[in-house]
JSON list of C-alpha atoms in Angstrom, two decimals:
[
{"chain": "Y", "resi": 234, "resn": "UNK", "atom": "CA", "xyz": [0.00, 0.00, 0.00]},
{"chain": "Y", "resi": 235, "resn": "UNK", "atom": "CA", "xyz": [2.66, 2.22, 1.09]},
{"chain": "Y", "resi": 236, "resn": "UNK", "atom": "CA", "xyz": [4.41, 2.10, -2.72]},
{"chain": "Y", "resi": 237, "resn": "UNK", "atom": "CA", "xyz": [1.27, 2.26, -4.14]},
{"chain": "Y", "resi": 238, "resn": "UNK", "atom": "CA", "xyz": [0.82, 5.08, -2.66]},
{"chain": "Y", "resi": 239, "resn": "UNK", "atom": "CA", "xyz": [3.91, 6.77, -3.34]},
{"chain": "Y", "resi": 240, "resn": "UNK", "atom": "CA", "xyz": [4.24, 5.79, -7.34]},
{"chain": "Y", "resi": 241, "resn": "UNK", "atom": "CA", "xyz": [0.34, 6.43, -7.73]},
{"chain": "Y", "resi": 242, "resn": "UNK", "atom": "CA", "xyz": [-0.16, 9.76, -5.50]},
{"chain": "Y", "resi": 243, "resn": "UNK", "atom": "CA", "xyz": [2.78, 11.28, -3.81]},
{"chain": "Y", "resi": 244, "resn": "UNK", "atom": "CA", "xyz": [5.29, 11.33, -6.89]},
{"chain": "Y", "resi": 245, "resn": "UNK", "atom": "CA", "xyz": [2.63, 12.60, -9.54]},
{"chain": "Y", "resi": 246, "resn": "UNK", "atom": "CA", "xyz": [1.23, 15.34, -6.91]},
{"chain": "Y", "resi": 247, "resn": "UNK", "atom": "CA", "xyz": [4.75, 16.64, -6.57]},
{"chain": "Y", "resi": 248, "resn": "UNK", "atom": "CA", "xyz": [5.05, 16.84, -10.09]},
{"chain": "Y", "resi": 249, "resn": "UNK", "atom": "CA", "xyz": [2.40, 18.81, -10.63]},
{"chain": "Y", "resi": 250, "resn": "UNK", "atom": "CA", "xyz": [2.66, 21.15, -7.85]},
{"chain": "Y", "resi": 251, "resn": "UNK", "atom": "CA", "xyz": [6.86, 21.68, -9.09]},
{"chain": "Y", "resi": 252, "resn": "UNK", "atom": "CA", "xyz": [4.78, 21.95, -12.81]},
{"chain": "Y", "resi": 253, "resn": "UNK", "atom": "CA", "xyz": [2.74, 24.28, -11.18]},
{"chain": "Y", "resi": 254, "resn": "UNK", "atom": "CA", "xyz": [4.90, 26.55, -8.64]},
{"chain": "Y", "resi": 255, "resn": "UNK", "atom": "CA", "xyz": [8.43, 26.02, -10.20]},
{"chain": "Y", "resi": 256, "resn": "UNK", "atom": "CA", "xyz": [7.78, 28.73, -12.99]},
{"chain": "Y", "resi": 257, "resn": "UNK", "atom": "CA", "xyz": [6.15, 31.27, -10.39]},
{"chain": "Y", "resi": 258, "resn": "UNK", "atom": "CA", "xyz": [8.85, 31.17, -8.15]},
{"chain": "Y", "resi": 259, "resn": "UNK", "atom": "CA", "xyz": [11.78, 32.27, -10.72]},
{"chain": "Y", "resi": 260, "resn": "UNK", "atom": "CA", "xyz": [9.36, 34.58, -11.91]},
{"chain": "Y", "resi": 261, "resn": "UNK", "atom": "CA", "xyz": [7.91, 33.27, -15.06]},
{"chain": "Y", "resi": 262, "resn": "UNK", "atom": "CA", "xyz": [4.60, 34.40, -16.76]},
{"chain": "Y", "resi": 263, "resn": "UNK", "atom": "CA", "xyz": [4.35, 30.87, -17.97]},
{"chain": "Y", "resi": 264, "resn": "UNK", "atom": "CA", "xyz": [6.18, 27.61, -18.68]},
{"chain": "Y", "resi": 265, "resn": "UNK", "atom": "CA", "xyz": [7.93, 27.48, -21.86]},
{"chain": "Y", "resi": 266, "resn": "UNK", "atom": "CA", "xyz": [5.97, 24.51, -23.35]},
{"chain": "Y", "resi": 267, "resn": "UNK", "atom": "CA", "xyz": [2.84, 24.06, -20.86]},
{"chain": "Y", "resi": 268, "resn": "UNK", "atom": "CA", "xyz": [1.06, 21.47, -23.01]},
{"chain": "Y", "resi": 269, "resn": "UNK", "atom": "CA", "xyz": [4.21, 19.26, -23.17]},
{"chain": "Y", "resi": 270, "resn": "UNK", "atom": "CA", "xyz": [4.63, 19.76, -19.60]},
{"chain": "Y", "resi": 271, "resn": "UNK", "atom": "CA", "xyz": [1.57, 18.27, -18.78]},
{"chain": "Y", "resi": 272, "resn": "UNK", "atom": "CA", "xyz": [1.98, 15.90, -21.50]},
{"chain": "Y", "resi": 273, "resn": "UNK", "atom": "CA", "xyz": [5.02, 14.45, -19.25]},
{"chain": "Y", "resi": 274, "resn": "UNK", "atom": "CA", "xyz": [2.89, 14.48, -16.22]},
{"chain": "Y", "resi": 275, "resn": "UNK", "atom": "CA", "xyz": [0.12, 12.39, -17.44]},
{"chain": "Y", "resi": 276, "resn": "UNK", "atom": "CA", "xyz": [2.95, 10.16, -18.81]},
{"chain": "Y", "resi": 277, "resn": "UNK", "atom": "CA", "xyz": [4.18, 9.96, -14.95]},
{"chain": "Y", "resi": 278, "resn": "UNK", "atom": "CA", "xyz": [0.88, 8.91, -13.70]},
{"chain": "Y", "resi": 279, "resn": "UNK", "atom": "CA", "xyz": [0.13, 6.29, -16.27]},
{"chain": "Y", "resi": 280, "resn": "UNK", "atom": "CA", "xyz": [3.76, 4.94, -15.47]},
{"chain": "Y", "resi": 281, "resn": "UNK", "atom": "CA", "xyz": [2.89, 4.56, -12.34]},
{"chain": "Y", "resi": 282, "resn": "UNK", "atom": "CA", "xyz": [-0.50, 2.99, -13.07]},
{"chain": "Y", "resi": 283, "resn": "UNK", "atom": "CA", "xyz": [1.31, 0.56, -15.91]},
{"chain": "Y", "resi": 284, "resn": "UNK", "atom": "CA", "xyz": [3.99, -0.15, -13.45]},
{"chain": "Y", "resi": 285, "resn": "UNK", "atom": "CA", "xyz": [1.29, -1.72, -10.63]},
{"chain": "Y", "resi": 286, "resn": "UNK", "atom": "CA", "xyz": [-0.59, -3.54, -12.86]},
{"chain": "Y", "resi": 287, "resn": "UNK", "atom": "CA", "xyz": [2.76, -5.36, -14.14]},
{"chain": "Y", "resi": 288, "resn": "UNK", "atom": "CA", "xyz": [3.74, -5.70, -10.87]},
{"chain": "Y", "resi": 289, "resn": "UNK", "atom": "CA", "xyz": [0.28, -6.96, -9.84]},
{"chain": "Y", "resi": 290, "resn": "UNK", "atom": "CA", "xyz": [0.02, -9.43, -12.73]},
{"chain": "Y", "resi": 291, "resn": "UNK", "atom": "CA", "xyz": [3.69, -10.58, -12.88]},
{"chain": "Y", "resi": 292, "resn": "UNK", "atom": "CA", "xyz": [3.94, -10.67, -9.41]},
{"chain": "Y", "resi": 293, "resn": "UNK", "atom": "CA", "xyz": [0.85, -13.09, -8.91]},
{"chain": "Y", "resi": 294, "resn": "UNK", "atom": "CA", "xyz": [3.16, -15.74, -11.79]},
{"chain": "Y", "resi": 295, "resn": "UNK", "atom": "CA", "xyz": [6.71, -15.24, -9.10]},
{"chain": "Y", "resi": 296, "resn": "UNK", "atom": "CA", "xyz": [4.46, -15.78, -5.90]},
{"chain": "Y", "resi": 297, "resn": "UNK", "atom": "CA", "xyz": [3.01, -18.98, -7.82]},
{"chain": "Y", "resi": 298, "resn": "UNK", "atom": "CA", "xyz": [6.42, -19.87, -8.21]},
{"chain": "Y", "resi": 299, "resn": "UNK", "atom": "CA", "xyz": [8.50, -19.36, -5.41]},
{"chain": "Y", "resi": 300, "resn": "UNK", "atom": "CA", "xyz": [5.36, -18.73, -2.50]},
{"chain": "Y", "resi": 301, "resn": "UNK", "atom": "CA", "xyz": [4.65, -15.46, -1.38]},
{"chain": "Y", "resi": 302, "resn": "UNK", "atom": "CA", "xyz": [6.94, -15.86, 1.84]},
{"chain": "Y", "resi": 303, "resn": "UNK", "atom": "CA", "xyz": [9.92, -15.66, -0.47]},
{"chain": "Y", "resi": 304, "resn": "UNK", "atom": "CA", "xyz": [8.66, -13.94, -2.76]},
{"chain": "Y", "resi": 305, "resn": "UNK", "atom": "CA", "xyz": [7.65, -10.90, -0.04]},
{"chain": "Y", "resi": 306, "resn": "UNK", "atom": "CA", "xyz": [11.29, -11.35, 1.43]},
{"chain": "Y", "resi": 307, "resn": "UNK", "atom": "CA", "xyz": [13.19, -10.88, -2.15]},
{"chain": "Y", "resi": 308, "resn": "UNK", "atom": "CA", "xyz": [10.77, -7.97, -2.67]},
{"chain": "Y", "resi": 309, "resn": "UNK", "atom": "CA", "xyz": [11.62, -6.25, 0.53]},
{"chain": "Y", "resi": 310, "resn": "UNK", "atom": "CA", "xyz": [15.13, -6.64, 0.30]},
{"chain": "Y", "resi": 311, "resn": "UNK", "atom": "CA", "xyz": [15.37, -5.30, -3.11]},
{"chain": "Y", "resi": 312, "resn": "UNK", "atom": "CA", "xyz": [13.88, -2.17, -1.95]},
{"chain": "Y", "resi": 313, "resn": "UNK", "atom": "CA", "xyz": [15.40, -2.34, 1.16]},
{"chain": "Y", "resi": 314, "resn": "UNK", "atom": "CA", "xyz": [19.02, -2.04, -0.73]},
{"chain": "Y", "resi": 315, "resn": "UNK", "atom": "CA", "xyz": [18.84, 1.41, -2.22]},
{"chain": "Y", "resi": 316, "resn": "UNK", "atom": "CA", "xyz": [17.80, 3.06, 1.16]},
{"chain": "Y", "resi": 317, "resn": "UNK", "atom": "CA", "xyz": [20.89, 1.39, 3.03]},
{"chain": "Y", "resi": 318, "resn": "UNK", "atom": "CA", "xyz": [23.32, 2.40, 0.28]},
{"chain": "Y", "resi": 319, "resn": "UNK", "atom": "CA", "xyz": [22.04, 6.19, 0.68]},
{"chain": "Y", "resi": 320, "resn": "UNK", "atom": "CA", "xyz": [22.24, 5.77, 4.52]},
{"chain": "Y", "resi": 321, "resn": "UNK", "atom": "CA", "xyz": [25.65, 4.79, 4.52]},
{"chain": "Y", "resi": 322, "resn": "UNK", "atom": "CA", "xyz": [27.13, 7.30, 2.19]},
{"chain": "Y", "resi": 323, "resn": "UNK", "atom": "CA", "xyz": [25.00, 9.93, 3.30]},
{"chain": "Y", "resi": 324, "resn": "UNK", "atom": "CA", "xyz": [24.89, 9.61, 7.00]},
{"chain": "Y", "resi": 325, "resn": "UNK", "atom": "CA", "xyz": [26.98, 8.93, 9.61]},
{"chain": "Y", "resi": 326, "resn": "UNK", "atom": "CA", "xyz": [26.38, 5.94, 11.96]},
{"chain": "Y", "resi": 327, "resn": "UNK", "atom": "CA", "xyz": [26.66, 8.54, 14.95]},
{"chain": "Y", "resi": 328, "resn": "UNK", "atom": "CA", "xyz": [22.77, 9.28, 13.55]},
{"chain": "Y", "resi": 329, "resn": "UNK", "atom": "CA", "xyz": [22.04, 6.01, 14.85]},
{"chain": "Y", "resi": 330, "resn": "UNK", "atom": "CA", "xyz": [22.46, 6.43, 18.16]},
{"chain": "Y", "resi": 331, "resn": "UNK", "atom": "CA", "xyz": [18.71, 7.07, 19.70]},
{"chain": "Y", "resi": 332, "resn": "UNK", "atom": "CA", "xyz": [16.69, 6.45, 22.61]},
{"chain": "Y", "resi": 333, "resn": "UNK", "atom": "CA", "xyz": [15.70, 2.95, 23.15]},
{"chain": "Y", "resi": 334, "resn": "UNK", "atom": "CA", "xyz": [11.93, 4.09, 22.96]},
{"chain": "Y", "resi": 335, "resn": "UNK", "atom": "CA", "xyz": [12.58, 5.64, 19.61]},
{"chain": "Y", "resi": 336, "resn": "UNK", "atom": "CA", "xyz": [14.06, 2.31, 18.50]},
{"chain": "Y", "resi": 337, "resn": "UNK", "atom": "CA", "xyz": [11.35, 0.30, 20.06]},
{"chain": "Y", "resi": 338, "resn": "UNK", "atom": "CA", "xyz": [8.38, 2.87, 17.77]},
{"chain": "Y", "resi": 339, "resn": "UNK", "atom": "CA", "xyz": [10.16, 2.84, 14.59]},
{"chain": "Y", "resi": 340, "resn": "UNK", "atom": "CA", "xyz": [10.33, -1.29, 14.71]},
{"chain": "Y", "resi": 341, "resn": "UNK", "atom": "CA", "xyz": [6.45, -1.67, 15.91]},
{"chain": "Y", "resi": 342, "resn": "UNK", "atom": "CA", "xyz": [5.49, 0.99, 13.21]},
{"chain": "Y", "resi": 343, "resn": "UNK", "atom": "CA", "xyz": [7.91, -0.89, 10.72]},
{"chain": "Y", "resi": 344, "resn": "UNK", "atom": "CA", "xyz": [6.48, -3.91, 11.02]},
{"chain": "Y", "resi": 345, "resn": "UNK", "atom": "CA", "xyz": [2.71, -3.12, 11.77]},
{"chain": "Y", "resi": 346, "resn": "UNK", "atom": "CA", "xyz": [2.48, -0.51, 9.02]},
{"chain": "Y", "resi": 347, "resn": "UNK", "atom": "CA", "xyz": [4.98, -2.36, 6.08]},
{"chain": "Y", "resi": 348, "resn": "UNK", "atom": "CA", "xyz": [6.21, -5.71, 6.67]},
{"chain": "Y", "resi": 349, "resn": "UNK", "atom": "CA", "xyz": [3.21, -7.50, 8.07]},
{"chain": "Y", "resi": 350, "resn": "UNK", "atom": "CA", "xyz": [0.76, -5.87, 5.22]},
{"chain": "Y", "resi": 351, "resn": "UNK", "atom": "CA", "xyz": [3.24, -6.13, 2.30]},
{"chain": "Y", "resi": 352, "resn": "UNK", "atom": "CA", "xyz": [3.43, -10.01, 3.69]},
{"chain": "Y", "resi": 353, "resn": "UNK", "atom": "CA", "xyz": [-0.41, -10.17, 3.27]},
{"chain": "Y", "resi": 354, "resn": "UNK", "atom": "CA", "xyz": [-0.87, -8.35, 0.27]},
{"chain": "Y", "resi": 355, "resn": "UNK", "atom": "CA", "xyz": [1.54, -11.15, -0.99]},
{"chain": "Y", "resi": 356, "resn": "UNK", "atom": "CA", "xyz": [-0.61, -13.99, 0.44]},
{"chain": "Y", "resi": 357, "resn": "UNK", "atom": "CA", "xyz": [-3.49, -12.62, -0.95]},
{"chain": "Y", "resi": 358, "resn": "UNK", "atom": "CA", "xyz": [-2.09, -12.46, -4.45]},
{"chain": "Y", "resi": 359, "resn": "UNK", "atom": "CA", "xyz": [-0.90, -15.76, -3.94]},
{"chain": "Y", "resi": 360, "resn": "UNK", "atom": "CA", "xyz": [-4.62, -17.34, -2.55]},
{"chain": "Y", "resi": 361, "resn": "UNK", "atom": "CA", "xyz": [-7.39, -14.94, -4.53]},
{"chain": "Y", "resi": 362, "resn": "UNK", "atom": "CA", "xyz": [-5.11, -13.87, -7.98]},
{"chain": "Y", "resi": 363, "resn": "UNK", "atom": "CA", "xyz": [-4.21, -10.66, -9.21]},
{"chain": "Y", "resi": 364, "resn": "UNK", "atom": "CA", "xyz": [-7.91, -9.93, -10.87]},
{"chain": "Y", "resi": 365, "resn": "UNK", "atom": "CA", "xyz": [-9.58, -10.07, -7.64]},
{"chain": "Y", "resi": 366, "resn": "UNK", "atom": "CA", "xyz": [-7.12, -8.32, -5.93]},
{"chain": "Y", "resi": 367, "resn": "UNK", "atom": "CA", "xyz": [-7.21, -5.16, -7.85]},
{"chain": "Y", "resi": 368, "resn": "UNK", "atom": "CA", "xyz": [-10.98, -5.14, -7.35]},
{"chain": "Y", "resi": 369, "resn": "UNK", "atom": "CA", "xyz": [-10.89, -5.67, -3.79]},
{"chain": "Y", "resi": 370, "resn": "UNK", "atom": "CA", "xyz": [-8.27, -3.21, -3.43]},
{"chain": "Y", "resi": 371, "resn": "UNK", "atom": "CA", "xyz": [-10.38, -0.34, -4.86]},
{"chain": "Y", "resi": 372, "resn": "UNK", "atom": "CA", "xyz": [-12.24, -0.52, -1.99]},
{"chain": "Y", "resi": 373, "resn": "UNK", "atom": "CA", "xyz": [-9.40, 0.72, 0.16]},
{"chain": "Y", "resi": 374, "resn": "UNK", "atom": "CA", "xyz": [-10.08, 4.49, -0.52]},
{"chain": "Y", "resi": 375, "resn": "UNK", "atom": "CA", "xyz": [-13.72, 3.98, 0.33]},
{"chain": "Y", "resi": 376, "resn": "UNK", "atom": "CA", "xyz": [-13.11, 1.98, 3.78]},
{"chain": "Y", "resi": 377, "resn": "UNK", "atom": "CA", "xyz": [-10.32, 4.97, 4.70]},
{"chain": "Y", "resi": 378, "resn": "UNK", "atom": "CA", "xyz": [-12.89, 7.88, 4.19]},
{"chain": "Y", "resi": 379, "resn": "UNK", "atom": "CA", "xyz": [-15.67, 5.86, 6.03]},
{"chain": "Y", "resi": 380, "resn": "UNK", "atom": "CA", "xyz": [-13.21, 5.52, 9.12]},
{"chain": "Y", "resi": 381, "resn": "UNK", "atom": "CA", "xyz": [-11.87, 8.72, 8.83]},
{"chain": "Y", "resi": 382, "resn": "UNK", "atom": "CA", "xyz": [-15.13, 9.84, 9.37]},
{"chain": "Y", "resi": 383, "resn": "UNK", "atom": "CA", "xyz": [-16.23, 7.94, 11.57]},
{"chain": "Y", "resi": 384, "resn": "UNK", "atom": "CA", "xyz": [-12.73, 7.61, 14.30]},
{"chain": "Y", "resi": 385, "resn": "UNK", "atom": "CA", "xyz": [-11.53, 11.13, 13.42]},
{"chain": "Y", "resi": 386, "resn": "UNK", "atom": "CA", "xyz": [-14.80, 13.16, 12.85]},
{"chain": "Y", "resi": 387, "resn": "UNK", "atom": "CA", "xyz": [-13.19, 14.54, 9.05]},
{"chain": "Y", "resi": 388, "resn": "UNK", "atom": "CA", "xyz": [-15.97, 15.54, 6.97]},
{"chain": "Y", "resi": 389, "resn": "UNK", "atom": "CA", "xyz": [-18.04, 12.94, 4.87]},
{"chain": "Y", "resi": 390, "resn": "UNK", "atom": "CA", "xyz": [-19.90, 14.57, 2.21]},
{"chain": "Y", "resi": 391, "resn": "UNK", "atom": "CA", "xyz": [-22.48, 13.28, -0.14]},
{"chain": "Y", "resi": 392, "resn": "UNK", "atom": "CA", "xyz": [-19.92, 13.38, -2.60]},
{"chain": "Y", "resi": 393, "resn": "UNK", "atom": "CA", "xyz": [-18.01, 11.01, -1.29]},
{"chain": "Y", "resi": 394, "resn": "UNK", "atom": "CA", "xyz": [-21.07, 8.98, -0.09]},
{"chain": "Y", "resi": 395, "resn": "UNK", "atom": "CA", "xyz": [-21.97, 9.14, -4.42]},
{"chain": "Y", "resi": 396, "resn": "UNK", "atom": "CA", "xyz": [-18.56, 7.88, -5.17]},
{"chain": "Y", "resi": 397, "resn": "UNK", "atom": "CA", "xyz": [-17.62, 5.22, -2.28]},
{"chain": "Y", "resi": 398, "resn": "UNK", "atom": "CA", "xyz": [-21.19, 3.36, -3.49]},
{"chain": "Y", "resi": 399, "resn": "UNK", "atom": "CA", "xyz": [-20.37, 4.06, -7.41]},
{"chain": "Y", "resi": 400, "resn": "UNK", "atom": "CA", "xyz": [-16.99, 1.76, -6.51]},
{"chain": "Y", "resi": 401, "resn": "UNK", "atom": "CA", "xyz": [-18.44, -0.54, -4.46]},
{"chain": "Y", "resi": 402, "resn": "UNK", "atom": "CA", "xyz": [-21.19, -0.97, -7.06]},
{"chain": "Y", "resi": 403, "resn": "UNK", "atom": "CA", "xyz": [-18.79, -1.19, -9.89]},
{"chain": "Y", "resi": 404, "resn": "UNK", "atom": "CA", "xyz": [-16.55, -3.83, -7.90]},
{"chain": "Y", "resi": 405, "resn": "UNK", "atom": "CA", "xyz": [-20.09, -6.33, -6.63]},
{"chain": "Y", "resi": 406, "resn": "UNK", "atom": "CA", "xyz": [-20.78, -5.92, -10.68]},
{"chain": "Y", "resi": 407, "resn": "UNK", "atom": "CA", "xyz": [-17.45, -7.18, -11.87]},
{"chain": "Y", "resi": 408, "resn": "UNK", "atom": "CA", "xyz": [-16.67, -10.00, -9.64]},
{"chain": "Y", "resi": 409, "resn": "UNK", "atom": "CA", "xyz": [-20.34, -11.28, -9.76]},
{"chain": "Y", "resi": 410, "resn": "UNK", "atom": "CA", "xyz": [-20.29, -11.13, -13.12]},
{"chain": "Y", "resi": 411, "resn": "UNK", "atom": "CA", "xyz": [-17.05, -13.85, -13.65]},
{"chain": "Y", "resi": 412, "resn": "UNK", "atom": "CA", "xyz": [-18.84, -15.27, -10.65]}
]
């Protein structure tokens, strides 16, 4: 979820903000080629979508494979390599030295909030396929503003009401149709 979220949201919103604010902080009246510009940030969002479903579909055939176990643990230390690397030639291992309650939060959020859901989101490719995975994960979005709302009181408008049952709908007409 956490990639997903980065490739799919944070990376294209930062583009188009830097699209956006870049030539209005040097001063500009306008980019230089605006329809190209947003040419390449379209292109950056439907990377990022192209790059999921690959990784959704391909990585349904590895899991088959190898289980999702190993597969999860390859995954994870693939993408755990490049963050090291920068670490160590960035930073000096004096910025390791923290409080042991500091340590003890970043492990329990490291494992609550990455390992043990990219783990399941593994299993589940591995039990349920990659089809019905993608449909039940569009219901993510909807469950997050329905317990937003409801555990942190953030507003819930009809809008969203519209959409979240427009997904759902769309989802229960999909899967009961190959059902």
């Amino acid at each position: 979820h956490g990639t997903t979220m980065i490739f799919l949201v944070v990376v294209p919103v930062a583009a188009g903000f830097g699209n956006f604010l870049v030539p209005l902080m040097i001063g500009a009246r306008d980019m230089a080629f605006p329809r190209l510009n947003m040419l390449s940030w379209w292109l950056l969002v439907f990377g990022g979508a192209v790059t999921y479903a690959v990784y959704l579909v391909a990585g349904s055939q590895v899991v088959k494979r190898v289980g999702s176990m190993r597969f999860t643990a390859y995954s994870m230390a693939v993408a755990t390599l490049p963050a090291v690397v920068q670490f160590l030639l960035l930073e000096s291992t004096a910025s390791l030295q923290l409080p042991a309650n500091v340590w003890v939060y970043a492990i329990v959020l490291a494992t609550l909030s990455t390992v043990l859901p990219v783990f399941l989101q593994a299993e589940a490719l591995r039990r349920i396929g990659a089809n019905h995975f993608a449909l039940i994960g569009a219901v993510g979005p909807v469950s997050v503003a329905i317990t937003s709302a409801l555990g942190l009181d953030e507003p819930f408008t009809w809008v969203q009401a519209v959409g979240g049952a427009l997904v759902i709908f769309g989802v229960l007409l999909v899967s009961l149709k190959k059902g």
